[in-house]
Coordinates of C-alpha atoms and ligand atoms in Angstrom, one line a residue:
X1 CA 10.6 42.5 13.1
X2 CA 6.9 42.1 14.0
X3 CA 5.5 38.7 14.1
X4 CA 1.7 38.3 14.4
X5 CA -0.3 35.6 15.5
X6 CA -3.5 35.3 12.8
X7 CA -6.1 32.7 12.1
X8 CA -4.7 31.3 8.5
X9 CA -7.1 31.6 5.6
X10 CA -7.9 27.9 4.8
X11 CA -8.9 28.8 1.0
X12 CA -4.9 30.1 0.5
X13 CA -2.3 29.2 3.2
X14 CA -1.7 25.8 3.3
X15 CA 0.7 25.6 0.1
X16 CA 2.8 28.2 2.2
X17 CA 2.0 26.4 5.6
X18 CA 2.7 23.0 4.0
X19 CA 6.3 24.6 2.7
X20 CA 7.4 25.9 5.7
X21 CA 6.8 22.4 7.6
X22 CA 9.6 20.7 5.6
X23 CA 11.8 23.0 5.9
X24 CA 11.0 23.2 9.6
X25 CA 11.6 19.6 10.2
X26 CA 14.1 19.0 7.9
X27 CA 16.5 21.5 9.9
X28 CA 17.1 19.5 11.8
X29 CA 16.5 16.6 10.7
X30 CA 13.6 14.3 12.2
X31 CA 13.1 11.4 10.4
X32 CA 9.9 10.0 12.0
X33 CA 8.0 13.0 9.6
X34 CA 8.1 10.7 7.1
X35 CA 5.3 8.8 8.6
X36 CA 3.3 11.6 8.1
X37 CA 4.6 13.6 5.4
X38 CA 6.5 11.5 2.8
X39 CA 8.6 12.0 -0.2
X40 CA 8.4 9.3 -2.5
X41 CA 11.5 9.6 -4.2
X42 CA 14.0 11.4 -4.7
X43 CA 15.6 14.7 -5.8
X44 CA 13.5 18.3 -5.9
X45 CA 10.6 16.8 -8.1
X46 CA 9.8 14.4 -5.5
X47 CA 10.3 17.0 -3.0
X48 CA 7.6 19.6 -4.2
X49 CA 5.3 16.9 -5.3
X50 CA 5.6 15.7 -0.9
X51 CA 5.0 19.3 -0.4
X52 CA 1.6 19.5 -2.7
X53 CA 0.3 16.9 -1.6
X54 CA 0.8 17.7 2.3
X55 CA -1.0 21.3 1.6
X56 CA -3.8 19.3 -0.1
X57 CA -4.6 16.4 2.8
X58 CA -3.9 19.2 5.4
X59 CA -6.5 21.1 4.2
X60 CA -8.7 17.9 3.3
X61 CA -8.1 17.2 7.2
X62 CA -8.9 20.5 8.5
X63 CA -12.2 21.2 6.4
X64 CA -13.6 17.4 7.5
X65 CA -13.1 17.9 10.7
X66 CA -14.6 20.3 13.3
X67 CA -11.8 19.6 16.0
X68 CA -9.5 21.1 13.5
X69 CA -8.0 25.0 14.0
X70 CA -5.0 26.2 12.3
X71 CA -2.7 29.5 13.3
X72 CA 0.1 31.0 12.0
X73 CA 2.3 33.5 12.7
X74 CA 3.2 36.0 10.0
X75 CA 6.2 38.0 9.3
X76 CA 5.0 41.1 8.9
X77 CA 7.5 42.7 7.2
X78 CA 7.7 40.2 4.6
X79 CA 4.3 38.5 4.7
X80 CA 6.5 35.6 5.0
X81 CA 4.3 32.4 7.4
X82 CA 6.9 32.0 10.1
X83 CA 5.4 29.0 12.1
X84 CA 1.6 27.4 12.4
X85 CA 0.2 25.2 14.5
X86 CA -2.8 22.9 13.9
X87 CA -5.1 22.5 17.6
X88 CA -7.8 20.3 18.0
X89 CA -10.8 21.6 20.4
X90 CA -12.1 18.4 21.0
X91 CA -16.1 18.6 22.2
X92 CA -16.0 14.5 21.8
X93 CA -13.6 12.2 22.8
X94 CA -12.2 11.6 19.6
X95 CA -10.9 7.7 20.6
X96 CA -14.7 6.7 21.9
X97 CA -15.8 6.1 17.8
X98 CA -12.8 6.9 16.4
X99 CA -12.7 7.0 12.0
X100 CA -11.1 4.3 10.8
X101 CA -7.9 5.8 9.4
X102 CA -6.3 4.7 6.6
X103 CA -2.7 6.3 5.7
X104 CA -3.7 6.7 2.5
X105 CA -0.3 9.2 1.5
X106 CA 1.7 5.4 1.3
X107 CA 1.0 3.1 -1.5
X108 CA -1.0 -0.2 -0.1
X109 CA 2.4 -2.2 0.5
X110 CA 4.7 -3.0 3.3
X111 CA 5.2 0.9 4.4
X112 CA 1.6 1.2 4.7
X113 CA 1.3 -1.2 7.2
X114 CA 4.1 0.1 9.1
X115 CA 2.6 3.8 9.3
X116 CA -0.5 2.3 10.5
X117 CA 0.9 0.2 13.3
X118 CA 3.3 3.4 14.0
X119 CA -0.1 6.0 14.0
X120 CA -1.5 3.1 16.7
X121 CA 1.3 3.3 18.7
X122 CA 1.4 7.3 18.5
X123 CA -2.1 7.8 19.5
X124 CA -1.9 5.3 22.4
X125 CA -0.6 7.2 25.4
X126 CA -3.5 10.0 24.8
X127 CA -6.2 7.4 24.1
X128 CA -5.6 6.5 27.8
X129 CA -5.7 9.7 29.0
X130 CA -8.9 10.9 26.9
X131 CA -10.7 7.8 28.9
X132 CA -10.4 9.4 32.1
X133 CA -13.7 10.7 33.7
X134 CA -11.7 14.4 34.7
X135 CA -11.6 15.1 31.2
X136 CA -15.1 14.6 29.8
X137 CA -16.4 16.8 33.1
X138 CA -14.4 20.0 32.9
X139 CA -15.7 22.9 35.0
X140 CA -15.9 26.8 34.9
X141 CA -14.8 29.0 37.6
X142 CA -18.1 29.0 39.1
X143 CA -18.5 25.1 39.0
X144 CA -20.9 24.2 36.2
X145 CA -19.8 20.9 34.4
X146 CA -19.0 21.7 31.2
X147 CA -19.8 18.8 29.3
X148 CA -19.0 20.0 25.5
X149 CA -15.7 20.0 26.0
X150 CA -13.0 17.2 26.9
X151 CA -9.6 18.5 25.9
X152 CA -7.5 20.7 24.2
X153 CA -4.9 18.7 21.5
X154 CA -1.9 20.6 20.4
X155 CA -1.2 18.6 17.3
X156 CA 1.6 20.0 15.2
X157 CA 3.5 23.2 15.8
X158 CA 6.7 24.4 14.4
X159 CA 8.5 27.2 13.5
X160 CA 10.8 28.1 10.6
X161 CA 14.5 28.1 11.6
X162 CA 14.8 31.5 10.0
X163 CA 12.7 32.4 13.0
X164 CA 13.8 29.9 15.8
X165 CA 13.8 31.4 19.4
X166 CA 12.3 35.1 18.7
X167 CA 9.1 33.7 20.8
X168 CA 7.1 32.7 17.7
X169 CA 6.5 29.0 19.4
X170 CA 5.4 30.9 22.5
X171 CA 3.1 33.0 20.8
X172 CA 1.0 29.9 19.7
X173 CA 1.8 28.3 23.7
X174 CA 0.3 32.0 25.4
X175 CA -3.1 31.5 23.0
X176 CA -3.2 28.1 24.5
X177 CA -2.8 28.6 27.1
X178 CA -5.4 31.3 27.9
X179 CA -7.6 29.1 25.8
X180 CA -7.4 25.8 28.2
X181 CA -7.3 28.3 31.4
X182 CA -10.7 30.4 30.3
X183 CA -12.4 26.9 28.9
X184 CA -11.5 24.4 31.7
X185 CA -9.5 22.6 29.9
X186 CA -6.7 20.2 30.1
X187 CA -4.0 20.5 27.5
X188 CA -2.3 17.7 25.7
X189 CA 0.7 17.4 23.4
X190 CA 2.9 14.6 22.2
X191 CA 6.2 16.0 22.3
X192 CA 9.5 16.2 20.7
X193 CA 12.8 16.5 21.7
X194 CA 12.9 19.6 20.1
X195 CA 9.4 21.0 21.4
X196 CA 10.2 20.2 25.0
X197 CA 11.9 23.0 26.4
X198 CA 9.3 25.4 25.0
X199 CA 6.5 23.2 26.7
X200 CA 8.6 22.9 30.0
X201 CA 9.3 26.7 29.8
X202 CA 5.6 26.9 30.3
X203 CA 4.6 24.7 32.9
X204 CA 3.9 21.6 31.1
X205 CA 5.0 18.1 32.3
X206 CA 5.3 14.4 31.0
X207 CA 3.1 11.8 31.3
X208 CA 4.2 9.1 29.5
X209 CA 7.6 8.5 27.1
X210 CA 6.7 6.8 24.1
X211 CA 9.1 4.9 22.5
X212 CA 7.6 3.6 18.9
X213 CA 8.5 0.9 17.3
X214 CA 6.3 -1.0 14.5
X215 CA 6.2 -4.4 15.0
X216 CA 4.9 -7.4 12.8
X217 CA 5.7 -10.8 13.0
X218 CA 6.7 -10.6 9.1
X219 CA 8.2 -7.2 7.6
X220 CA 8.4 -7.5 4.1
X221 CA 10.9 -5.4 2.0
X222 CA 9.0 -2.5 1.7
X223 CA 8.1 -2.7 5.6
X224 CA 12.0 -3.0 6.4
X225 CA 12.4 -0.1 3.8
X226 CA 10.7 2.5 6.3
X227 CA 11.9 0.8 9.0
X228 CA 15.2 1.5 7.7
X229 CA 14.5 4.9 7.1
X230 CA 12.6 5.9 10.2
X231 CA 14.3 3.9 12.6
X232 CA 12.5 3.8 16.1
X233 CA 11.3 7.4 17.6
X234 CA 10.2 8.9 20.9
X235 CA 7.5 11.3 21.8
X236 CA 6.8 12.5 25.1
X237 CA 3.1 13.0 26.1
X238 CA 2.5 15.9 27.8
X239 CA 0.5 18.2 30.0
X240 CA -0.8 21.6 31.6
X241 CA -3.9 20.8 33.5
X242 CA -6.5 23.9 33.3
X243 CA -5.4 26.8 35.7
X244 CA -3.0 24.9 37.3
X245 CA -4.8 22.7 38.8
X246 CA -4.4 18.8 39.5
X247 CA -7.0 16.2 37.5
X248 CA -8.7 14.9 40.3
X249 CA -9.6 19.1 41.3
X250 CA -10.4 19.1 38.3
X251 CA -13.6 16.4 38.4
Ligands
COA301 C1 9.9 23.7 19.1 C2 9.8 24.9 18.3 C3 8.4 25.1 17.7 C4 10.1 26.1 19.2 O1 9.8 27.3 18.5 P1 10.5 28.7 18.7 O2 9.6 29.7 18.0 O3 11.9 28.7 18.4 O4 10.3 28.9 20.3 P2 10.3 30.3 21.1 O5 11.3 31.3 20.5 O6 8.9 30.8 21.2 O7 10.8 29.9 22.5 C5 10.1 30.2 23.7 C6 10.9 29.6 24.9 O8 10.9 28.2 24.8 C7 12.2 27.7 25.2 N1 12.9 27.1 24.1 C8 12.4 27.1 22.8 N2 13.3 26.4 22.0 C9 14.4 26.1 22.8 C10 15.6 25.5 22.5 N3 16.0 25.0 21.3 N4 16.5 25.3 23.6 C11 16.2 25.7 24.8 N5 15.0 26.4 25.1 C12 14.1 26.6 24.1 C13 12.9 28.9 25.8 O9 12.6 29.1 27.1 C14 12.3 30.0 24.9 O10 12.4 31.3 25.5 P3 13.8 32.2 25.3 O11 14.1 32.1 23.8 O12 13.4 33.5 25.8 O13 14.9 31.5 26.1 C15 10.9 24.9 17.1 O14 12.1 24.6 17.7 C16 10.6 23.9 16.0 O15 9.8 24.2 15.1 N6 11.3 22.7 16.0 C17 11.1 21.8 14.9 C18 9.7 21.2 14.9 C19 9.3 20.5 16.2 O16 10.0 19.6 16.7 N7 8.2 21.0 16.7 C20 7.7 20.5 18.0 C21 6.7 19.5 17.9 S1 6.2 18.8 19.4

């Protein structure tokens, strides 16, 4: 079975990219995706309406925003997608003037406020990070400050569990990789449980545990509705510092 890494074609793959999401994170099961993918509803109506709408705001996402590139890996035999993962090349630090950002995929209720407070939480460990000086001055081999870039963001990956452990997730780790190591920079990722042995595999360590939990001082129904639903969940920041090296080698 051949599996190639490819660029996706922004105009046509993100209904298939979008499908192959939920089922990635629906097997198993990991219930803070709701936060950022819902399904309002029930049953398989409510289902593929969750999945339309995810190929249409991932695609809104990625043409508004020049950070944004998308991969996938492709089943050649089948043409089937059998993983993607969106990167973020970030020439700015993207927490200095940051967009305000609305979830706009929950109605404006309770739930909304609890995906908002539960993005603010998310973002927070690599806010911190992105404000430290080694990352706005990375350097080439021959030590010119590269000022364009600050980091590079690994922000969703996943894999089909069709195709689980035939080194499609390292495929999109090895371009990575290369790609921090040639360009000087740092790599991030907020990890799950279920991403961190491929990111410890290759070298990567954590920063910060982040344990989220929304807070207000009064949840309404629909607020303790999510709540319900997503329960508390934990991300691990991590990172591979360009070429090995240590932050402060790397000022
Ligand atoms: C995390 C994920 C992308 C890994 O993808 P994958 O294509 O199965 O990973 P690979 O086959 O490329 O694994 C490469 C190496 O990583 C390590 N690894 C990956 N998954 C592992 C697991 N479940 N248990 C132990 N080691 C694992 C191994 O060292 C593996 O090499 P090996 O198979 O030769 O032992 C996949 O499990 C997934 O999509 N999970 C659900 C979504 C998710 O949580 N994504 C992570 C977001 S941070």
């Amino acid at each position: 079975m051949a599996l190639r890494l490819q660029e996706i074609d922004p105009e046509n793959d993100f209904p298939a990219l979008a499908n192959c999401l939920f089922e990635s994170y629906e097997e198993p099961l990991q219930k803070f995706f709701h936060v950022f993918f819902p399904i309002h509803g029930s049953g398989s109506e409510a289902r593929d309406e969750a999945i339309k709408e995810a190929a249409d705001r991932l695609k809104l996402w990625h043409t508004h925003d020049p950070s944004s590139y998308w991969q996938k890996v492709v089943d050649e035999g089948t043409g089937k997608i059998a993983g993607g993962a969106l990167w973020n090349i970030h020439q700015q630090n993207p927490f200095e003037n940051p967009p305000p950002s609305v979830p706009t995929w929950f109605p404006d209720d309770g739930s909304r406020r609890f995906v908002e407070k539960a993005l603010e939480n998310h973002s927070r460990p690599r806010s911190q990070v992105a404000q430290k000086p080694h990352l706005c001055k990375p350097k080439t081999r021959d030590n010119d400050v590269l000022p364009a870039y600050t980091f590079l963001d690994l922000f969703i990956i996943f894999t089909h569990p069709e195709y689980r452990r035939k080194g499609v997730g390292q495929q999109f780790m090895e371009w990575g990789i290369k790609k921090s190591d040639e360009s000087g920079l740092d790599f991030y990722l907020d990890s799950t449980p279920y991403g961190r042995p491929l990111y410890e595999a290759n070298g990567f360590t954590y920063i910060e545990e982040n344990v989220n939990i929304p807070a207000t001082e009064n949840p309404d129904d629909k607020w303790k509705e999510i709540e319900n639903k997503v329960g508390p969940f934990t991300f691990w920041l991590m990172w591979r510092p360009a070429s090995g090296s240590k932050p402060s080698e790397a000022q």
